[in-house]
Short mmCIF file of C-alpha atoms in Angstrom, two decimals:
data_model
loop_
_atom_site.label_atom_id
_atom_site.label_comp_id
_atom_site.label_asym_id
_atom_site.label_seq_id
_atom_site.Cartn_x
_atom_site.Cartn_y
_atom_site.Cartn_z
CA MET A 356 0.00 0.00 0.00
CA GLN A 357 2.88 2.37 0.74
CA GLN A 358 4.12 1.99 -2.80
CA LYS A 359 0.66 2.42 -4.28
CA ALA A 360 -0.18 5.64 -2.41
CA PRO A 361 2.39 7.90 -4.17
CA SER A 362 1.40 6.35 -7.49
CA LEU A 363 -2.28 7.07 -6.79
CA ILE A 364 -1.50 10.67 -5.83
CA LYS A 365 0.52 11.16 -9.02
CA GLY A 366 -2.33 9.65 -11.06
CA THR A 367 -4.88 11.93 -9.44
CA LEU A 368 -2.69 14.97 -10.13
CA LEU A 369 -2.32 13.84 -13.74
CA LEU A 370 -6.09 13.50 -14.08
CA THR A 371 -6.57 16.96 -12.55
CA LEU A 372 -4.03 18.43 -14.98
CA ALA A 373 -5.75 16.72 -17.92
CA ALA A 374 -9.13 18.11 -16.82
CA PHE A 375 -7.58 21.59 -16.59
CA ILE A 376 -6.11 21.34 -20.11
CA VAL A 377 -9.41 20.07 -21.53
CA LYS A 378 -11.34 22.95 -19.93
CA VAL A 379 -8.88 25.54 -21.23
CA LEU A 380 -9.07 24.08 -24.75
CA SER A 381 -12.87 23.97 -24.54
CA ALA A 382 -13.07 27.64 -23.60
CA SER A 383 -10.33 28.83 -25.96
CA TYR A 384 -11.38 27.51 -29.36
CA ARG A 385 -14.76 29.25 -29.32
CA ILE A 386 -13.13 32.69 -29.53
CA PRO A 387 -11.31 32.17 -32.87
CA PHE A 388 -14.34 30.19 -34.07
CA GLN A 389 -16.63 33.17 -33.39
CA ASN A 390 -14.13 35.52 -35.03
CA MET A 391 -14.23 33.41 -38.21
CA VAL A 392 -17.96 32.66 -38.50
CA GLY A 393 -19.47 35.81 -36.92
CA ASP A 394 -22.34 36.09 -34.48
CA VAL A 395 -24.90 34.19 -36.57
CA GLY A 396 -22.49 31.32 -37.22
CA TYR A 397 -21.64 31.26 -33.52
CA TYR A 398 -25.34 31.16 -32.68
CA VAL A 399 -25.78 28.09 -34.90
CA TYR A 400 -22.97 26.26 -33.14
CA GLN A 401 -24.10 27.25 -29.64
CA GLN A 402 -27.72 26.20 -30.18
CA VAL A 403 -26.74 22.56 -30.62
CA TYR A 404 -23.70 22.51 -28.33
CA PRO A 405 -25.58 21.54 -25.10
CA PHE A 406 -26.63 18.13 -26.48
CA PHE A 407 -23.05 17.28 -27.33
CA ALA A 408 -21.66 18.68 -24.05
CA LEU A 409 -24.13 16.65 -21.95
CA SER A 410 -22.84 13.37 -23.40
CA ILE A 411 -19.23 14.44 -22.72
CA ALA A 412 -20.00 15.40 -19.12
CA LEU A 413 -21.58 12.00 -18.50
CA TYR A 414 -18.71 9.94 -19.93
CA THR A 415 -16.03 12.18 -18.42
CA TYR A 416 -17.26 13.26 -14.97
CA GLY A 417 -20.28 11.07 -14.22
CA TYR A 418 -20.24 7.39 -15.03
CA PRO A 419 -16.44 6.69 -14.96
CA VAL A 420 -16.24 8.08 -11.40
CA LEU A 421 -19.27 6.03 -10.33
CA LEU A 422 -17.97 2.87 -12.01
CA SER A 423 -14.66 3.22 -10.19
CA LYS A 424 -16.55 3.60 -6.91
CA TRP A 425 -18.76 0.58 -7.67
CA ILE A 426 -15.73 -1.60 -8.39
CA HIS A 427 -14.15 -0.66 -5.05
CA GLU A 428 -17.40 -1.25 -3.16
CA ASN A 429 -17.79 -4.74 -4.67
CA ASN A 430 -14.18 -5.84 -4.08
CA HIS A 431 -15.18 -8.17 -1.24
CA TYR A 432 -17.55 -10.16 -3.49
CA PRO A 433 -16.45 -13.20 -5.57
CA ALA A 434 -14.91 -12.34 -8.96
CA LYS A 435 -17.91 -13.67 -10.88
CA LEU A 436 -20.35 -11.46 -8.95
CA GLN A 437 -18.06 -8.44 -9.41
CA GLN A 438 -18.06 -8.95 -13.17
CA GLN A 439 -21.84 -9.36 -13.23
CA ARG A 440 -22.27 -6.07 -11.38
CA LEU A 441 -20.10 -4.43 -14.05
CA THR A 442 -22.23 -5.92 -16.81
CA GLU A 443 -25.29 -4.46 -15.10
CA ALA A 444 -23.68 -1.02 -15.22
CA LEU A 445 -22.62 -1.51 -18.85
CA LEU A 446 -26.12 -2.66 -19.83
CA ALA A 447 -27.70 0.30 -17.99
CA MET A 448 -25.44 2.78 -19.80
CA THR A 449 -26.05 1.06 -23.13
CA LEU A 450 -29.82 1.24 -22.76
CA PHE A 451 -29.58 4.87 -21.70
CA SER A 452 -27.29 5.84 -24.59
CA LEU A 453 -29.47 4.04 -27.16
CA SER A 454 -32.64 5.62 -25.75
CA SER A 455 -31.03 9.08 -25.79
CA PHE A 456 -29.81 8.56 -29.36
CA PHE A 457 -33.20 7.45 -30.69
CA ILE A 458 -35.12 10.17 -28.83
CA ILE A 459 -32.83 13.05 -29.89
CA PHE A 460 -32.34 11.74 -33.44
CA GLY A 461 -35.98 10.80 -33.94
CA PHE A 462 -37.36 14.05 -32.53
CA SER A 463 -34.69 16.33 -34.06
CA ASN A 464 -37.23 18.13 -36.24
CA GLN A 465 -39.52 18.70 -33.27
CA ILE A 466 -36.62 19.92 -31.12
CA SER A 467 -35.46 22.33 -33.83
CA TYR A 468 -39.07 23.55 -34.10
CA TRP A 469 -39.13 24.23 -30.37
CA MET A 470 -35.86 26.14 -30.81
CA GLY A 471 -37.45 28.28 -33.50
CA ASP A 472 -35.03 27.21 -36.26
CA LEU A 473 -35.79 24.11 -38.37
CA GLN A 474 -32.38 24.29 -40.09
CA LEU A 475 -30.76 23.03 -36.88
CA ALA A 476 -32.27 19.53 -37.25
CA PRO A 477 -29.34 17.87 -39.12
CA MET A 478 -26.85 19.07 -36.47
CA ILE A 479 -29.08 17.85 -33.66
CA GLN A 480 -29.15 14.42 -35.34
CA LEU A 481 -25.35 14.43 -35.50
CA THR A 482 -24.94 15.32 -31.82
CA ALA A 483 -27.29 12.45 -30.93
CA VAL A 484 -24.62 10.04 -32.18
CA SER A 485 -22.22 11.24 -29.45
CA PHE A 486 -24.48 9.58 -26.82
CA LEU A 487 -23.52 6.20 -28.29
CA LEU A 488 -19.97 6.72 -26.96
CA ILE A 489 -21.11 6.87 -23.33
CA PRO A 490 -21.09 3.15 -22.33
CA ILE A 491 -17.73 2.08 -23.76
CA VAL A 492 -15.78 5.25 -22.93
CA SER A 493 -17.21 5.26 -19.39
CA LEU A 494 -16.42 1.58 -18.92
CA TYR A 495 -12.76 1.84 -19.94
CA ARG A 496 -12.16 5.02 -17.94
CA GLY A 497 -13.97 3.63 -14.88
CA VAL A 498 -12.00 0.36 -14.92
CA TYR A 499 -8.70 2.22 -15.32
CA GLN A 500 -9.50 4.63 -12.48
CA SER A 501 -10.53 1.78 -10.18
CA GLN A 502 -7.07 0.26 -10.72
CA GLY A 503 -5.34 3.56 -9.95
CA GLU A 504 -4.19 3.87 -13.58
CA MET A 505 -5.08 7.46 -14.39
CA THR A 506 -2.71 7.91 -17.33
CA PRO A 507 -4.92 6.29 -20.03
CA THR A 508 -7.95 8.31 -18.89
CA ALA A 509 -5.96 11.56 -18.75
CA LEU A 510 -4.33 11.02 -22.14
CA SER A 511 -7.61 10.02 -23.79
CA GLN A 512 -9.26 13.22 -22.52
CA VAL A 513 -6.48 15.47 -23.81
CA ILE A 514 -6.22 13.62 -27.15
CA GLU A 515 -9.99 13.73 -27.63
CA GLN A 516 -10.28 17.45 -26.92
CA GLY A 517 -7.10 18.40 -28.77
CA ILE A 518 -8.16 16.63 -31.97
CA ARG A 519 -11.68 18.01 -31.59
CA VAL A 520 -10.43 21.61 -31.43
CA VAL A 521 -8.09 21.16 -34.40
CA LEU A 522 -10.79 19.54 -36.55
CA ILE A 523 -13.36 22.22 -35.68
CA LEU A 524 -11.04 25.08 -36.61
CA VAL A 525 -9.61 23.39 -39.72
CA SER A 526 -13.05 22.42 -41.04
CA THR A 527 -14.29 25.96 -40.40
CA VAL A 528 -11.45 27.51 -42.39
CA TRP A 529 -11.92 24.99 -45.22
CA LEU A 530 -15.70 25.51 -45.44
CA MET A 531 -15.45 29.29 -45.22
CA GLU A 532 -13.04 29.31 -48.16
CA ARG A 533 -15.78 27.52 -50.10
CA GLN A 534 -18.35 30.09 -48.97
CA ALA A 535 -20.44 27.55 -47.07
CA SER A 536 -23.48 28.68 -45.10
CA ALA A 537 -23.45 29.08 -41.31
CA TYR A 538 -25.39 25.82 -40.97
CA GLU A 539 -22.96 23.89 -43.19
CA ILE A 540 -20.05 25.24 -41.15
CA GLY A 541 -21.81 24.21 -37.95
CA TYR A 542 -22.41 20.71 -39.32
CA GLY A 543 -18.74 20.42 -40.26
CA ALA A 544 -17.73 21.54 -36.76
CA TYR A 545 -19.88 18.82 -35.19
CA ILE A 546 -18.39 16.17 -37.44
CA GLY A 547 -15.06 17.25 -35.95
CA THR A 548 -16.41 17.04 -32.41
CA PHE A 549 -17.68 13.50 -32.93
CA LEU A 550 -14.44 12.35 -34.60
CA GLY A 551 -12.50 13.68 -31.61
CA GLY A 552 -14.60 11.52 -29.30
CA LEU A 553 -14.18 8.52 -31.59
CA ILE A 554 -10.39 8.87 -31.61
CA GLY A 555 -10.38 9.21 -27.81
CA LEU A 556 -12.37 5.95 -27.62
CA ALA A 557 -9.98 4.23 -30.05
CA PHE A 558 -7.05 5.19 -27.81
CA LEU A 559 -8.77 3.64 -24.77
CA VAL A 560 -9.62 0.44 -26.64
CA LEU A 561 -6.07 0.04 -27.96
CA THR A 562 -4.51 0.57 -24.53
CA GLY A 563 -7.03 -1.63 -22.69
CA LYS A 564 -7.11 -4.86 -24.66
CA GLY A 565 -9.19 -7.57 -23.06
CA VAL A 566 -11.29 -5.31 -20.82
CA MET A 567 -14.56 -6.05 -22.64
CA ARG A 568 -13.82 -9.77 -22.97
CA THR A 569 -13.06 -10.09 -19.23
CA ILE A 570 -16.26 -8.33 -18.25
CA LEU A 571 -18.57 -10.30 -20.53
CA GLU A 572 -17.12 -13.79 -19.90
CA HIS A 573 -19.32 -14.34 -16.81
CA GLY A 574 -22.55 -13.49 -18.61
CA ILE A 575 -24.99 -10.63 -18.25
CA SER A 576 -26.79 -9.86 -14.98
CA ILE A 577 -29.98 -7.80 -14.95
CA HIS A 578 -31.23 -5.99 -11.86
CA PRO A 579 -33.55 -3.14 -13.04
CA ARG A 580 -33.69 -1.22 -9.76
CA ARG A 581 -29.91 -1.25 -9.32
CA MET A 582 -29.45 -0.22 -12.97
CA VAL A 583 -31.79 2.76 -12.60
CA ARG A 584 -30.02 3.75 -9.39
CA PHE A 585 -26.68 3.60 -11.21
CA LEU A 586 -27.90 5.90 -13.99
CA LEU A 587 -29.33 8.45 -11.55
CA GLN A 588 -26.21 8.43 -9.38
CA GLY A 589 -23.98 8.96 -12.41
CA ALA A 590 -26.08 11.90 -13.53
CA GLY A 591 -25.99 13.24 -9.97
CA ILE A 592 -22.19 13.12 -9.85
CA ALA A 593 -21.97 14.98 -13.18
CA VAL A 594 -24.67 17.58 -12.45
CA GLY A 595 -22.23 20.06 -10.91
CA ALA A 596 -20.02 19.95 -14.00
CA MET A 597 -23.12 20.15 -16.22
CA ILE A 598 -24.73 23.20 -14.62
CA SER A 599 -23.51 25.69 -17.26
CA VAL A 600 -24.39 23.24 -20.05
CA LEU A 601 -27.91 22.78 -18.69
CA LEU A 602 -28.37 26.55 -18.53
CA GLN A 603 -27.29 26.76 -22.19
CA LEU A 604 -29.80 24.04 -23.07
CA ILE A 605 -32.63 26.06 -21.50
CA ASP A 606 -31.47 29.13 -23.45
CA ALA A 607 -31.33 27.13 -26.68
CA LEU A 608 -34.95 26.05 -26.22
CA THR A 609 -36.44 29.36 -25.06
CA VAL A 610 -34.48 32.42 -26.25
CA ILE A 611 -35.22 32.46 -30.01
CA PRO A 612 -38.95 31.61 -29.60
CA SER A 613 -39.26 34.35 -26.95
CA LEU A 614 -37.57 36.91 -29.21
CA LEU A 615 -39.73 35.91 -32.18
CA ASP A 616 -42.86 36.18 -30.03
CA ALA A 617 -41.72 39.67 -29.03
CA GLY A 618 -41.68 40.67 -32.73
CA VAL A 619 -37.92 40.48 -33.40
CA ALA A 620 -37.05 39.47 -36.98
CA PRO A 621 -35.55 35.94 -37.28
CA GLU A 622 -32.11 37.05 -38.51
CA MET A 623 -31.87 39.75 -35.86
CA ALA A 624 -32.88 37.22 -33.19
CA LYS A 625 -30.14 34.82 -34.31
CA GLU A 626 -27.53 37.57 -34.27
CA ALA A 627 -28.67 38.76 -30.83
CA LYS A 628 -28.41 35.21 -29.45
CA GLY A 629 -24.93 34.85 -30.96
CA ILE A 630 -23.83 38.09 -29.28
CA TYR A 631 -25.25 36.93 -25.95
CA ASP A 632 -23.39 33.60 -26.31
CA ARG A 633 -20.06 35.48 -26.22
CA GLY A 634 -20.32 35.28 -22.45
CA TRP A 635 -20.03 31.48 -22.22
CA PRO A 636 -16.28 31.07 -22.94
CA LEU A 637 -15.59 33.88 -20.47
CA LEU A 638 -17.68 32.04 -17.88
CA GLN A 639 -15.68 28.87 -18.56
CA PHE A 640 -12.39 30.70 -18.00
CA GLY A 641 -13.77 32.14 -14.77
CA LEU A 642 -14.94 28.74 -13.54
CA ILE A 643 -11.59 27.13 -14.36
CA LEU A 644 -9.86 29.62 -12.07
CA SER A 645 -12.45 29.86 -9.31
CA SER A 646 -13.58 26.26 -8.90
CA SER A 647 -10.26 24.40 -9.30
CA ILE A 648 -8.95 25.13 -5.79
CA ALA A 649 -12.35 24.89 -4.13
CA LEU A 650 -13.42 21.59 -5.70
CA ALA A 651 -10.03 20.04 -4.87
CA LEU A 652 -10.90 20.46 -1.17
CA ILE A 653 -14.30 18.72 -1.30
CA PRO A 654 -13.00 15.08 -1.04
CA ALA A 655 -11.22 16.04 2.20
CA VAL A 656 -14.58 17.04 3.71
CA MET A 657 -16.01 13.56 3.09
CA ILE A 658 -12.92 11.84 4.52
CA LEU A 659 -12.91 14.02 7.66
CA ARG A 660 -16.65 13.53 8.28
CA LYS A 661 -16.28 9.76 8.00
CA GLY A 662 -13.43 9.99 10.50
CA LYS A 663 -15.71 11.92 12.88
CA LYS A 664 -13.48 14.99 12.61
CA ILE A 665 -16.42 17.35 12.27
CA GLN A 666 -14.63 20.60 13.17
CA LYS A 667 -11.93 20.04 10.56
CA ALA A 668 -14.59 19.06 8.01
CA GLN A 669 -16.45 22.31 8.74
CA PHE A 670 -13.23 24.29 8.35
CA ILE A 671 -12.38 22.74 4.97
CA ALA A 672 -15.98 23.07 3.72
CA SER A 673 -15.96 26.75 4.69
CA GLN A 674 -12.60 27.23 3.00
CA ALA A 675 -13.86 25.63 -0.23
CA ILE A 676 -16.71 28.17 -0.39
CA ARG A 677 -14.36 30.96 0.69
CA TRP A 678 -11.80 30.29 -2.05
CA SER A 679 -14.52 30.03 -4.65
CA ILE A 680 -15.68 33.54 -3.68
CA LEU A 681 -12.12 34.89 -3.34
CA VAL A 682 -11.44 34.03 -6.98
CA SER A 683 -14.85 34.35 -8.65
CA LEU A 684 -15.83 37.70 -7.11
CA PRO A 685 -12.84 39.66 -8.49
CA ALA A 686 -13.25 37.80 -11.81
CA SER A 687 -16.88 38.97 -12.02
CA VAL A 688 -16.18 42.53 -10.89
CA GLY A 689 -13.09 42.75 -13.09
CA LEU A 690 -15.04 41.67 -16.16
CA VAL A 691 -17.78 44.20 -15.35
CA VAL A 692 -15.31 47.10 -15.41
CA THR A 693 -13.28 45.83 -18.39
CA ALA A 694 -16.21 44.48 -20.46
CA THR A 695 -15.87 46.95 -23.35
CA ASP A 696 -12.16 46.29 -23.84
CA VAL A 697 -12.51 42.51 -23.39
CA ASN A 698 -15.43 42.39 -25.85
CA ILE A 699 -13.50 44.26 -28.56
CA MET A 700 -10.27 42.37 -27.82
CA LEU A 701 -11.84 38.91 -28.11
CA PHE A 702 -14.86 39.41 -30.38
CA LYS A 703 -13.85 42.36 -32.63
CA ASP A 704 -16.57 44.82 -31.56
CA SER A 705 -18.44 46.10 -28.50
CA ALA A 706 -21.87 44.69 -29.40
CA GLY A 707 -23.74 43.40 -26.35
CA THR A 708 -21.33 44.92 -23.81
CA ASP A 709 -24.13 45.84 -21.40
CA THR A 710 -25.41 42.25 -21.46
CA LEU A 711 -21.85 40.98 -21.03
CA ARG A 712 -21.50 43.10 -17.88
CA TRP A 713 -24.58 41.48 -16.37
CA PHE A 714 -23.38 38.08 -17.58
CA SER A 715 -20.13 38.62 -15.66
CA TRP A 716 -21.92 38.03 -12.36
CA THR A 717 -22.69 34.47 -13.51
CA ILE A 718 -19.04 33.61 -12.72
CA LEU A 719 -19.61 34.33 -9.01
CA PHE A 720 -23.06 32.72 -8.84
CA ALA A 721 -22.17 29.60 -10.88
CA SER A 722 -18.83 28.98 -9.16
CA THR A 723 -20.26 29.22 -5.63
CA THR A 724 -23.27 27.09 -6.57
CA MET A 725 -21.06 24.39 -8.13
CA VAL A 726 -19.00 24.15 -4.94
CA LEU A 727 -22.14 23.99 -2.78
CA ILE A 728 -23.59 21.23 -5.00
CA ALA A 729 -20.37 19.20 -4.71
CA LEU A 730 -20.28 19.77 -0.96
CA TYR A 731 -23.92 18.74 -0.51
CA GLN A 732 -23.36 15.56 -2.50
CA THR A 733 -20.53 14.48 -0.19
CA ILE A 734 -22.65 14.85 2.94
CA ALA A 735 -26.23 14.17 1.77
CA SER A 736 -28.16 12.94 -1.27
CA LEU A 737 -27.27 12.80 -4.97
CA TYR A 738 -30.93 12.38 -5.84
CA LYS A 739 -32.04 15.53 -4.03
CA SER A 740 -29.31 17.54 -5.75
CA LEU A 741 -30.72 16.41 -9.11
CA LEU A 742 -34.22 17.46 -8.03
CA TYR A 743 -33.07 20.89 -6.85
CA VAL A 744 -31.17 21.55 -10.10
CA ALA A 745 -34.20 20.43 -12.15
CA VAL A 746 -36.43 22.90 -10.29
CA ALA A 747 -33.90 25.71 -10.86
CA LEU A 748 -33.79 24.92 -14.58
CA LEU A 749 -37.60 25.00 -14.79
CA LEU A 750 -37.53 28.39 -13.05
CA LYS A 751 -34.89 29.60 -15.51
CA ALA A 752 -37.08 28.55 -18.47
CA LEU A 753 -40.18 30.27 -17.09
CA LEU A 754 -38.25 33.44 -16.28
CA ASN A 755 -36.72 33.48 -19.79
CA ILE A 756 -40.18 33.36 -21.34
CA TYR A 757 -41.41 36.16 -19.07
CA LEU A 758 -38.36 38.47 -18.95
CA ILE A 759 -36.98 38.35 -22.53
CA PRO A 760 -39.96 40.18 -24.10
CA ILE A 761 -39.58 42.88 -21.42
CA TYR A 762 -35.80 43.30 -21.08
CA GLY A 763 -34.48 41.76 -24.30
CA MET A 764 -31.12 39.96 -24.04
CA ASN A 765 -30.56 41.26 -20.51
CA GLY A 766 -33.65 39.27 -19.51
CA ILE A 767 -31.75 36.02 -20.19
CA VAL A 768 -29.05 37.04 -17.74
CA TYR A 769 -31.55 38.21 -15.12
CA SER A 770 -33.29 34.83 -15.23
CA GLN A 771 -29.92 33.09 -15.00
CA LEU A 772 -28.78 35.05 -11.96
CA ILE A 773 -32.12 34.63 -10.17
CA SER A 774 -32.25 30.86 -10.73
CA LEU A 775 -28.56 30.33 -9.82
CA GLY A 776 -28.86 32.62 -6.81
CA LEU A 777 -31.89 30.79 -5.43
CA LEU A 778 -30.26 27.42 -6.14
CA GLY A 779 -27.11 28.50 -4.30
CA ILE A 780 -29.13 29.73 -1.31
CA LEU A 781 -31.04 26.42 -1.22
CA PHE A 782 -27.84 24.35 -1.23
CA TRP A 783 -26.30 26.65 1.40
CA ILE A 784 -29.29 26.04 3.70
CA ARG A 785 -29.20 22.29 3.08
CA CYS A 786 -25.43 22.09 3.68
CA SER A 787 -25.82 24.15 6.87
CA ASN A 788 -28.05 21.38 8.26
CA PHE A 789 -24.98 19.13 8.35
CA LEU A 790 -22.03 21.53 8.74
CA LYS A 791 -21.59 24.97 10.28
CA LEU A 792 -20.32 27.09 7.39
CA ARG A 793 -18.41 30.31 7.98
CA PRO A 794 -16.35 31.26 4.90
CA PHE A 795 -15.32 34.68 6.24
CA THR A 796 -14.86 36.40 9.56
CA MET A 797 -16.12 39.99 9.65
CA ARG A 798 -12.53 41.25 9.37
CA GLN A 799 -11.88 39.05 6.33
CA PHE A 800 -15.12 40.14 4.69
CA LEU A 801 -14.26 43.81 5.14
CA GLY A 802 -10.77 43.09 3.81
CA LEU A 803 -12.29 41.43 0.76
CA CYS A 804 -14.53 44.44 0.12
CA PHE A 805 -11.56 46.82 0.50
CA SER A 806 -9.48 44.70 -1.93
CA ILE A 807 -12.27 44.73 -4.53
CA ILE A 808 -12.70 48.52 -4.20
CA GLY A 809 -8.94 48.99 -4.58
CA MET A 810 -8.90 46.79 -7.69
CA VAL A 811 -11.76 48.76 -9.28
CA ALA A 812 -10.04 52.07 -8.43
CA VAL A 813 -6.81 51.01 -10.16
CA ILE A 814 -8.67 49.78 -13.25
CA SER A 815 -10.67 53.03 -13.39
CA MET A 816 -7.45 55.07 -13.22
CA ILE A 817 -5.99 53.10 -16.11
CA ASP A 818 -9.18 53.72 -18.08
CA ASN A 819 -8.39 57.42 -18.01
CA TRP A 820 -5.19 56.73 -19.99
CA LYS A 821 -7.16 55.52 -23.01
CA GLU A 822 -6.45 58.72 -24.93
CA LEU A 823 -2.69 58.18 -24.53
CA LEU A 824 -2.89 55.03 -26.67
CA LEU A 825 -2.56 56.61 -30.09
CA LEU A 826 -3.36 53.44 -32.01
CA ASN A 827 -5.26 53.48 -35.30
CA ASN A 828 -6.62 49.96 -34.75
CA PRO A 829 -9.35 49.95 -32.05
CA ARG A 830 -8.91 46.22 -31.44
CA ILE A 831 -5.18 46.53 -30.80
CA GLY A 832 -5.84 49.47 -28.49
CA ALA A 833 -8.52 47.52 -26.60
CA THR A 834 -6.17 44.52 -26.33
CA VAL A 835 -3.29 46.54 -24.90
CA LEU A 836 -5.54 48.43 -22.50
CA GLY A 837 -7.58 45.37 -21.54
CA LEU A 838 -4.57 43.17 -20.75
CA PHE A 839 -2.94 45.95 -18.75
CA LYS A 840 -6.15 46.45 -16.77
CA VAL A 841 -6.44 42.72 -16.04
CA PHE A 842 -2.80 42.48 -14.93
CA ALA A 843 -2.80 45.65 -12.81
CA GLY A 844 -6.21 44.89 -11.30
CA GLY A 845 -5.25 41.29 -10.49
CA VAL A 846 -1.94 42.26 -8.85
CA THR A 847 -3.65 45.00 -6.84
CA TYR A 848 -6.36 42.63 -5.62
CA VAL A 849 -3.91 39.91 -4.52
CA LEU A 850 -1.60 42.39 -2.74
CA LEU A 851 -4.49 44.03 -0.89
CA CYS A 852 -5.84 40.61 0.15
CA PHE A 853 -2.49 39.83 1.77
CA ILE A 854 -2.10 43.32 3.27
CA THR A 855 -5.57 43.16 4.85
CA ARG A 856 -4.88 39.55 5.91
CA THR A 857 -7.90 38.34 3.97
CA ILE A 858 -5.48 35.69 2.71
CA LYS A 859 -2.62 34.39 4.88
CA TRP A 860 0.45 32.39 3.83
CA GLN A 861 -0.08 29.87 6.62
CA GLU A 862 -3.67 29.31 5.52
CA TRP A 863 -2.50 28.72 1.94
CA LYS A 864 -0.01 26.08 3.12
CA GLU A 865 -2.72 24.28 5.12
CA LEU A 866 -5.04 24.21 2.11
CA ARG A 867 -2.33 22.72 -0.10
CA THR A 868 -1.97 19.90 2.43
CA PHE A 869 -5.71 19.15 2.50
CA SER A 870 -6.18 19.40 -1.30
#
C-alpha cells in the first residue's frame, strides 16, 4: 500500500491536470471560431452545443467516477459477482445511450421547431450520435480509475479534446473558403467534435485490450432497480459539472422563440443570441480559475466527516466556499469594469457589452453554486441535488419566457442570476443542516470588500489613460488596454488581500496539504 499511495497521488494529479487542459481548450477555441464565423455562425454552433456537451460530461465526470466507486465497493464479493455487477452497469449505460440517441435523433425536427429554427435539425441528429460513446468510454475510464491507472484516462481526454479543437477550426477555415453557409459550417464543426470523441475511444480500446472480454465472460446480470439507481447516481455526480451546459440548453430552447414572439425578426434574433453567447467562454475561464482550488478540497470534507473529525470538516468546507468567492468575485467585478475592452479584444466589436457586464456576475453565482452542490453531494443525497437543479432549470425557463420580451437579451441574464442565486441559497441552507459554514470572519469580509474597491479604483485610473494610446486599430488598443487592466487589477487585488490579511500564507499552506 505504501508503494501504491504515491502512485495514486501522481495519477490523481495527472487526471486533474488533464481536466484543466481540456477545460482551457474547450473555452479557448470558441473565440477564434466566433471571429471566423461571426455572431450568426456562432449562434448556430451554440444552439446545438448543449446536447453534445451533456454526453461528454456524462462519460467524463459522471459514469467513470461512479464505475470506479462501484468496483471498489464490490471488491469483497467473488470475482464472478463483481463482473456481473459491471455488466449491469454496462447494460444500464447502453440502454440509456441508445434511448437518448433514438429520442434526440428521432425528434430532431420537433426539437429544432421548439428552438425556432428548423435548419438546426441535421446538427441535432449528428450530436445524438455522441451519446452512443457513453457506455464504452465510461467503462474503460472507470476500470482504469478503479485500478489507480489514471494515465490512459488523462491522455484520452487530452487527445480527444485536442483533436476536436483542431478539426473544428480546420473544417471551419476549409468551409469558409468555399463560402459555405453558417449551418454547413456548424455541421462540419460537429463532425469534428464527434471524430474527436471517436479517436479518444480508439485510444482507450487500444490501450485496454481484453477489458470487454473479461467483463462479458461471466454473462450478463440484470437488476432493473440497481441499474436505474446507477444511472441516476452517475447523472448526480456529473450535475455540478453540467450546470452551465444545462443553462445553455434552457437558453437554446427558449431564447429564439421568446424573441420571435416579441416581434424580433428571425435574422436579428439569431444575431442577438450569438452576441449573448459570447459570455459562455468567459464564464468557462472564470470557472476554471475559481472552482479548481475549491473543488479540490471537497473530497477532504467527506474523509474528515467519515473519521468523525467534524470541526476540521467544517473548516475545509468553509474554505472551499471561501476560495470560490475569493477568486470568482474579483473575476466577475473585473469583467464588469473591463467588459468593453474585453469584448473588442476577443470578439472584434463592443456589441452586447451591457449584457456581457450582467453576464459577468454568472461567474460568481455559478462557481459558488457548483462548490455547494459538490459539498452537498458528499454529505447528503445525490438524488435531491438532481431534483433541486431540475427545479432551478424550470424556473430559468419560465423566467426566460417572461423576462426576454420585457428586457431583451438582458432578460436572459436576469433569469440566470435569479435561478442560480436561489439554487445557491437552497444548497447553502441544506449544507448548513450538516455543517456549520463560515467562509469569512467579519474582518476578512471587510478586507475582501476593500481589496475589490482597490482593484476597481486602479482599473478606473488606467481607463483614463485611453487617450494616450494613439493606435489606429481599435482592437489593438482595446487589447493593450484590456490586458494591462487585467494584470494591474489582479496584482492590486492579490496584494491588498495579503495586506488586509484576507489571505494568509499559513492558511494557503494548510489548504495545499488538504487538497
